[in-house]
Short mmCIF file of C-alpha atoms in Angstrom, two decimals:
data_model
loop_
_atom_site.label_atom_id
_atom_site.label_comp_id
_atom_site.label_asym_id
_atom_site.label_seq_id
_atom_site.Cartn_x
_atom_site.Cartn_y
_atom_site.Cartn_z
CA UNK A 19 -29.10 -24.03 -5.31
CA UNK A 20 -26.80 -23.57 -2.52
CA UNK A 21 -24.45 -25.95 -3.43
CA UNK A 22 -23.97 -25.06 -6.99
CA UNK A 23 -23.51 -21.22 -5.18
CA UNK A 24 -20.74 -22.83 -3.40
CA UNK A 25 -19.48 -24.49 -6.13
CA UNK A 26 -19.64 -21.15 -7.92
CA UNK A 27 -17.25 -19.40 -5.49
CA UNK A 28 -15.11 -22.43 -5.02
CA UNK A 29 -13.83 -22.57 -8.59
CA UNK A 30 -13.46 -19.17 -8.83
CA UNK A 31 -11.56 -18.78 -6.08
CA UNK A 32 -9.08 -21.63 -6.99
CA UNK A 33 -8.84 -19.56 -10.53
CA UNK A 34 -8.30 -16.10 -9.51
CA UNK A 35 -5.49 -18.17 -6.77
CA UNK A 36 -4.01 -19.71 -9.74
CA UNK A 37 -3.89 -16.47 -11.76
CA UNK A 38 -2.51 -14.44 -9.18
CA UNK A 39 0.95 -17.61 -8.65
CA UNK A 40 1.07 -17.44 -12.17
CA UNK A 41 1.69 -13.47 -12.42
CA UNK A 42 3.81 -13.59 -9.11
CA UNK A 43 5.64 -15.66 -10.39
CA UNK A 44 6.13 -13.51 -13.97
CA UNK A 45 8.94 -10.71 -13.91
CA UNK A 46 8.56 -9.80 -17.15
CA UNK A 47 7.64 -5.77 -18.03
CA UNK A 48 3.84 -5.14 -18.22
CA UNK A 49 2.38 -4.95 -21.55
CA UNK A 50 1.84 -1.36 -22.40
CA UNK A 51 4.48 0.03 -19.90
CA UNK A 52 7.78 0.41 -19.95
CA UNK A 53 10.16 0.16 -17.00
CA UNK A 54 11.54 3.57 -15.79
CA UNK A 55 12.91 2.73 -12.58
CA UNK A 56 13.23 -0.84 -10.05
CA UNK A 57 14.49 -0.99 -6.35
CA UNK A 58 14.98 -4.59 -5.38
CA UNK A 59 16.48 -3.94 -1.90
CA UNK A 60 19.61 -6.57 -2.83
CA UNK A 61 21.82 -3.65 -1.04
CA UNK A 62 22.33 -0.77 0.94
CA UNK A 63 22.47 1.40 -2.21
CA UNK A 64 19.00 0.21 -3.70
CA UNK A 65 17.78 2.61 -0.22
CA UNK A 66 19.61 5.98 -1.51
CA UNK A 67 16.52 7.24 -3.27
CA UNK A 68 13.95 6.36 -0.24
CA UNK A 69 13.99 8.15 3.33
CA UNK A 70 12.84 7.13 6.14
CA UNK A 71 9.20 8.53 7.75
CA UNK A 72 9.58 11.13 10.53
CA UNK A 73 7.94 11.10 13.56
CA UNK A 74 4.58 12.91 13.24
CA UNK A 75 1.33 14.15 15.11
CA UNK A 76 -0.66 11.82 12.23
CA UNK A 77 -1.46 8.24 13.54
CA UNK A 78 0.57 6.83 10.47
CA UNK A 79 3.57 8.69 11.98
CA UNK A 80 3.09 8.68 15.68
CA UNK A 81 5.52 6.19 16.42
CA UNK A 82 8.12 6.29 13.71
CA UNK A 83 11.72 5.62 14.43
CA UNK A 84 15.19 5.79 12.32
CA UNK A 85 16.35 3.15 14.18
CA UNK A 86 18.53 0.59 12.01
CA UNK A 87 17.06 -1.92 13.95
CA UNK A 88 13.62 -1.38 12.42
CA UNK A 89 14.82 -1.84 8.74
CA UNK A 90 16.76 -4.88 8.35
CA UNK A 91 18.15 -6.16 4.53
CA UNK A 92 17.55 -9.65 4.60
CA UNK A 93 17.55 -11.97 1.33
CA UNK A 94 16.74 -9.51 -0.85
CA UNK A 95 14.12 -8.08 1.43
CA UNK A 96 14.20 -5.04 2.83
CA UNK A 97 12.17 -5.81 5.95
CA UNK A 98 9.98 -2.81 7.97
CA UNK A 99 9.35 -3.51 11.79
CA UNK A 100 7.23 -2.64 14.41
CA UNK A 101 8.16 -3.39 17.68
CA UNK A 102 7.47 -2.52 21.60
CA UNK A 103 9.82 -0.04 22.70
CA UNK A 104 12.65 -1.15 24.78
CA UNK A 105 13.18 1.68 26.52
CA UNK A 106 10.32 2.70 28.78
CA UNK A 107 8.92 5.71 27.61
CA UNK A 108 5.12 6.47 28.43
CA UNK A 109 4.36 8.41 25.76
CA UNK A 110 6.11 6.18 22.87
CA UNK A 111 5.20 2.69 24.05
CA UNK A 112 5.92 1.46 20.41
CA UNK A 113 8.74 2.16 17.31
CA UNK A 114 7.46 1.36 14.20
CA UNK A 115 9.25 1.57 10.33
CA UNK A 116 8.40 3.40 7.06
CA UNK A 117 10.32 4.96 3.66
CA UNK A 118 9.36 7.47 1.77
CA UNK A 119 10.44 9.09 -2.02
CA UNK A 120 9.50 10.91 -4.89
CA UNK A 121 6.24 8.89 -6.21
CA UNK A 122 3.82 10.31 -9.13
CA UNK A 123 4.18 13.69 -10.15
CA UNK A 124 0.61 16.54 -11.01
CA UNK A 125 -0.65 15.35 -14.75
CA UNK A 126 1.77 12.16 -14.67
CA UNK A 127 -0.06 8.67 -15.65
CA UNK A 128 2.39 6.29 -13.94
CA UNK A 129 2.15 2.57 -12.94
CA UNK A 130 3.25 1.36 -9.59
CA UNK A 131 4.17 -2.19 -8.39
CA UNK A 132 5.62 -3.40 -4.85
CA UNK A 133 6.25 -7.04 -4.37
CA UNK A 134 5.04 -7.98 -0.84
CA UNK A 135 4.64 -10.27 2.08
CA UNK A 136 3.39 -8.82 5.58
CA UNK A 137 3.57 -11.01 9.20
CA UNK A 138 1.05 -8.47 10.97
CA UNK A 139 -0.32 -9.03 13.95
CA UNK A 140 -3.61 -7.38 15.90
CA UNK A 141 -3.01 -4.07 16.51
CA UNK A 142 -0.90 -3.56 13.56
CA UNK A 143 -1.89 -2.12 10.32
CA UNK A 144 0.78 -1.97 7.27
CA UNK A 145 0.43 0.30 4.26
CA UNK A 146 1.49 1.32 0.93
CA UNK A 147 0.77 4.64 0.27
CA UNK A 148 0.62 8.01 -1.78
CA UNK A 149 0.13 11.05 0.15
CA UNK A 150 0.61 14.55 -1.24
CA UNK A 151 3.59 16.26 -0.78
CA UNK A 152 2.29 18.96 1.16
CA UNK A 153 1.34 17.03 3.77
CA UNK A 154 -2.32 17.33 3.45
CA UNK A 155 -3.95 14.53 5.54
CA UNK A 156 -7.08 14.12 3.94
CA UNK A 157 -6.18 12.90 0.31
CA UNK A 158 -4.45 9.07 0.08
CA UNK A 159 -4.22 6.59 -2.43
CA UNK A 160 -3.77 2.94 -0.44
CA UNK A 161 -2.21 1.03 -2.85
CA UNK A 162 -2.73 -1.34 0.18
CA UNK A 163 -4.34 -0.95 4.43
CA UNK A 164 -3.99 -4.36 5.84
CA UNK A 165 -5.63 -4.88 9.33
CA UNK A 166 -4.26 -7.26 12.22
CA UNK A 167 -4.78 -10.77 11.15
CA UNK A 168 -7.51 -10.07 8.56
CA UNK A 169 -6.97 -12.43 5.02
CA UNK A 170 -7.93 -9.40 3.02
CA UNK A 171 -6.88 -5.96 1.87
CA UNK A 172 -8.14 -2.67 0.97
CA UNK A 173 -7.59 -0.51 -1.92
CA UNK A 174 -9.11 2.81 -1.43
CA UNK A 175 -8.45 6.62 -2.19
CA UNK A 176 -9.28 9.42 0.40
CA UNK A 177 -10.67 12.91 -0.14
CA UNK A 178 -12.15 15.60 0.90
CA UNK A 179 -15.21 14.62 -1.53
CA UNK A 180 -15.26 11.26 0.60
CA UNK A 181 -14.53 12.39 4.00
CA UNK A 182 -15.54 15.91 4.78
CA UNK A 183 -18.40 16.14 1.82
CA UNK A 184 -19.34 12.49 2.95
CA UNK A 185 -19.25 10.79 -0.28
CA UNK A 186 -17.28 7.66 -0.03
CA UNK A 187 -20.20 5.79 -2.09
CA UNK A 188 -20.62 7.80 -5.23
CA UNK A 189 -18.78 6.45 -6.86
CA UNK A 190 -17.34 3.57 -4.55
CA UNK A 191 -13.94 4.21 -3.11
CA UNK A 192 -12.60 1.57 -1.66
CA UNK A 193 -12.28 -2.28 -2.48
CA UNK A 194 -11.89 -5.60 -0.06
CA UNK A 195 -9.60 -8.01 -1.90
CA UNK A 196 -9.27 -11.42 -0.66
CA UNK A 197 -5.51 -12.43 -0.34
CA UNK A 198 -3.26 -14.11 2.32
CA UNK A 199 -1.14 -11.25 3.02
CA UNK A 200 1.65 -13.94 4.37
CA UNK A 201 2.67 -14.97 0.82
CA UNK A 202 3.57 -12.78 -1.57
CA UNK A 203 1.72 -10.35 -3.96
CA UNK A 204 2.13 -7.57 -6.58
CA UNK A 205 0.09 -4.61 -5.55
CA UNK A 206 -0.13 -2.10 -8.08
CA UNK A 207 -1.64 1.00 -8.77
CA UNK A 208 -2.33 3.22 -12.39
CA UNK A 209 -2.87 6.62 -11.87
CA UNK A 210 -4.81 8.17 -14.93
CA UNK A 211 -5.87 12.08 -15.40
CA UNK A 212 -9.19 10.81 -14.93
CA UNK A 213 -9.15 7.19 -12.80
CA UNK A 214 -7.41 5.38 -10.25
CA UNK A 215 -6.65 2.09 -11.04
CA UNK A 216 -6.19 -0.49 -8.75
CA UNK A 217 -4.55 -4.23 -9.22
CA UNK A 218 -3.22 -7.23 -7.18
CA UNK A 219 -1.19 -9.69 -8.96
CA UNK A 220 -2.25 -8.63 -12.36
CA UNK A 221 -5.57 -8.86 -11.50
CA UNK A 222 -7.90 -5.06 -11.77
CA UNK A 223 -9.55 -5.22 -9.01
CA UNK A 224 -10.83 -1.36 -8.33
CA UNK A 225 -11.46 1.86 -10.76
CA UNK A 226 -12.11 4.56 -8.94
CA UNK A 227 -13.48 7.63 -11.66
CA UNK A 228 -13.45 11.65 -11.90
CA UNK A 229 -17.17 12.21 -12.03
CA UNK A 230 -18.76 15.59 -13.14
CA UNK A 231 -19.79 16.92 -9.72
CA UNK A 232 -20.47 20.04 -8.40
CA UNK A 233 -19.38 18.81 -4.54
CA UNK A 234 -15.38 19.79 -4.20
CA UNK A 235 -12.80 17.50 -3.87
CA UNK A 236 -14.25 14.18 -6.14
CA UNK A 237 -10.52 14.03 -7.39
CA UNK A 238 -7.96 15.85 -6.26
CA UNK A 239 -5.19 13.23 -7.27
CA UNK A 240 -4.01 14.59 -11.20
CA UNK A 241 -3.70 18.10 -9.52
CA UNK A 242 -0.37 17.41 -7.75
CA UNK A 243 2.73 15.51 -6.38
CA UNK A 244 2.16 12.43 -4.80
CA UNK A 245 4.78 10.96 -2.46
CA UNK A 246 5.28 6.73 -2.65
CA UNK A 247 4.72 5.34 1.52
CA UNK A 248 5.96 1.91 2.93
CA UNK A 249 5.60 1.34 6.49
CA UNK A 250 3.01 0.01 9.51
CA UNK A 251 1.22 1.95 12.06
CA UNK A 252 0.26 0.48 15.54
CA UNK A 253 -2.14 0.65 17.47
CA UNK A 254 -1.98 2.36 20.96
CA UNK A 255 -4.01 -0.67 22.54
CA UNK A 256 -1.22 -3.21 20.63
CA UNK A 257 -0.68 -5.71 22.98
CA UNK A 258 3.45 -5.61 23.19
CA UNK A 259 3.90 -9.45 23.56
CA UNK A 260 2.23 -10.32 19.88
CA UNK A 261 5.37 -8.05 17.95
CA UNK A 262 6.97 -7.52 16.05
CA UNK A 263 4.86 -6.87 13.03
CA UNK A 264 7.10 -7.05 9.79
CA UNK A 265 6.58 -6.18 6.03
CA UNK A 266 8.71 -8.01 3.59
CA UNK A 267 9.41 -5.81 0.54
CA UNK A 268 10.95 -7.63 -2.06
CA UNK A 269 10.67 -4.92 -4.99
CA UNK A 270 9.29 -1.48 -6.32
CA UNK A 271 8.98 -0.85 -9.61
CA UNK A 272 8.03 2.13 -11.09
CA UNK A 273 6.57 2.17 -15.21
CA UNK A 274 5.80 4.99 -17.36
CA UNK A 275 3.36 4.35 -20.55
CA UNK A 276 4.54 2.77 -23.87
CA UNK A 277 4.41 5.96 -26.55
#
């Protein structure tokens, strides 16, 4: 029984591996969408619409830096660093890298897509985000929260319903996908007036409802603007000598649905 269960897993794993090469590998427009907008980081211009993070009191931001040394074009990459800071400065012992822009606007169903490869390292933590643009720092959508040298991701959304009401379980809001976030991989995310789609190379792999609810705050997301997040976060117990961590972003793309 246990090695038929092993079997089990085994094949399925090679086929959900071969599914996801064979949609990497695919840049053709999703059926159903239509392509409204594409960065593909070839040049300095494809970064005119995006801004870089500011500095901030929230632990995504606490280290952020404009250096140009922490966003580096590269092969049609545009590569996000972290990195120990060269200067010594006690209370900034690390610079890390994010961009920022205009992402899904209130009552909008949108697809999103970023083509992706991360070198992490323990301590490090990259991301791709939407946050509201009001700053509030309880509602997220992570398209993607990698961990240190973990071979999985989460996809998860944030709330008040799932942090300060302490619901995170009804209905489920987060998923563990198993990928090897050193090769590449489309993440993508739908955003629906009443769901929250999840996807990694083509493959759904999270739904995340509106329930009827009397609790506040099951879904917050259809009721405003919703900012697009690239970056990494560190850890203030990194140990300098492992960085830098890097993400590899190879594309966005951005798809409104087929009328």
């Amino acid at each position: 029984m246990n090695k038929n269960i092993i079997l089990l897993v085994t094949v399925l794993g090679v086929v959900l591996s071969s599914c996801f090469k064979q949609y990497n590998n695919d840049d053709t427009y999703r059926n159903g969408w239509s392509l409204e907008w594409e960065d593909d980081f070839d040049d300095q211009h494809d970064q005119s619409a995006w801004s870089k993070i500011s500095r901030g009191k929230h632990h995504m931001y606490r280290y952020m830096s404009d250096s140009s040394a922490l966003y580096v074009l590269d092969d049609g990459n545009l590569i996000l660093k972290g990195i120990a800071n060269p200067n010594d400065e006690k209370n900034l012992p690390f610079l890390t890298s994010g961009i920022i822009r205009e992402g899904v606007k209130a009552n909008e169903t949108k697809r999103i897509e970023a083509r992706v490869r991360i070198n992490s390292q323990v301590g490090a933590s990259p991301y791709i985000s939407l946050v509201p643009d009001t700053g509030e720092e309880n509602i997220l959508i992570d398209i993607i929260d990698q961990y240190g040298s973990d071979q999985f991701v989460y996809q998860s959304v944030t709330s008040e319903y799932t942090t300060t009401q302490g619901m995170p379980d009804n209905p489920p809001s987060s998923a563990l996908v198993s990928v090897n976030p050193m090769e590449y991989h489309i993440y993508a995310v739908e955003k629906y007036p009443d769901s929250i789609v999840f996807f990694v190379d083509g493959t759904r792999t999270k739904k995340y409802p509106r329930i009827p609810t009397e609790i506040p705050g099951q879904f917050p997301f259809n009721d405003m603007d919703l900012n697009l997040l690239i970056g990494l976060r560190l850890s203030k117990d990194t140990d300098p000598s492992v960085l830098p961590a890097e993400v590899y972003v190879d594309w966005v793309r951005y798809y409104e649905p087929n009328l």
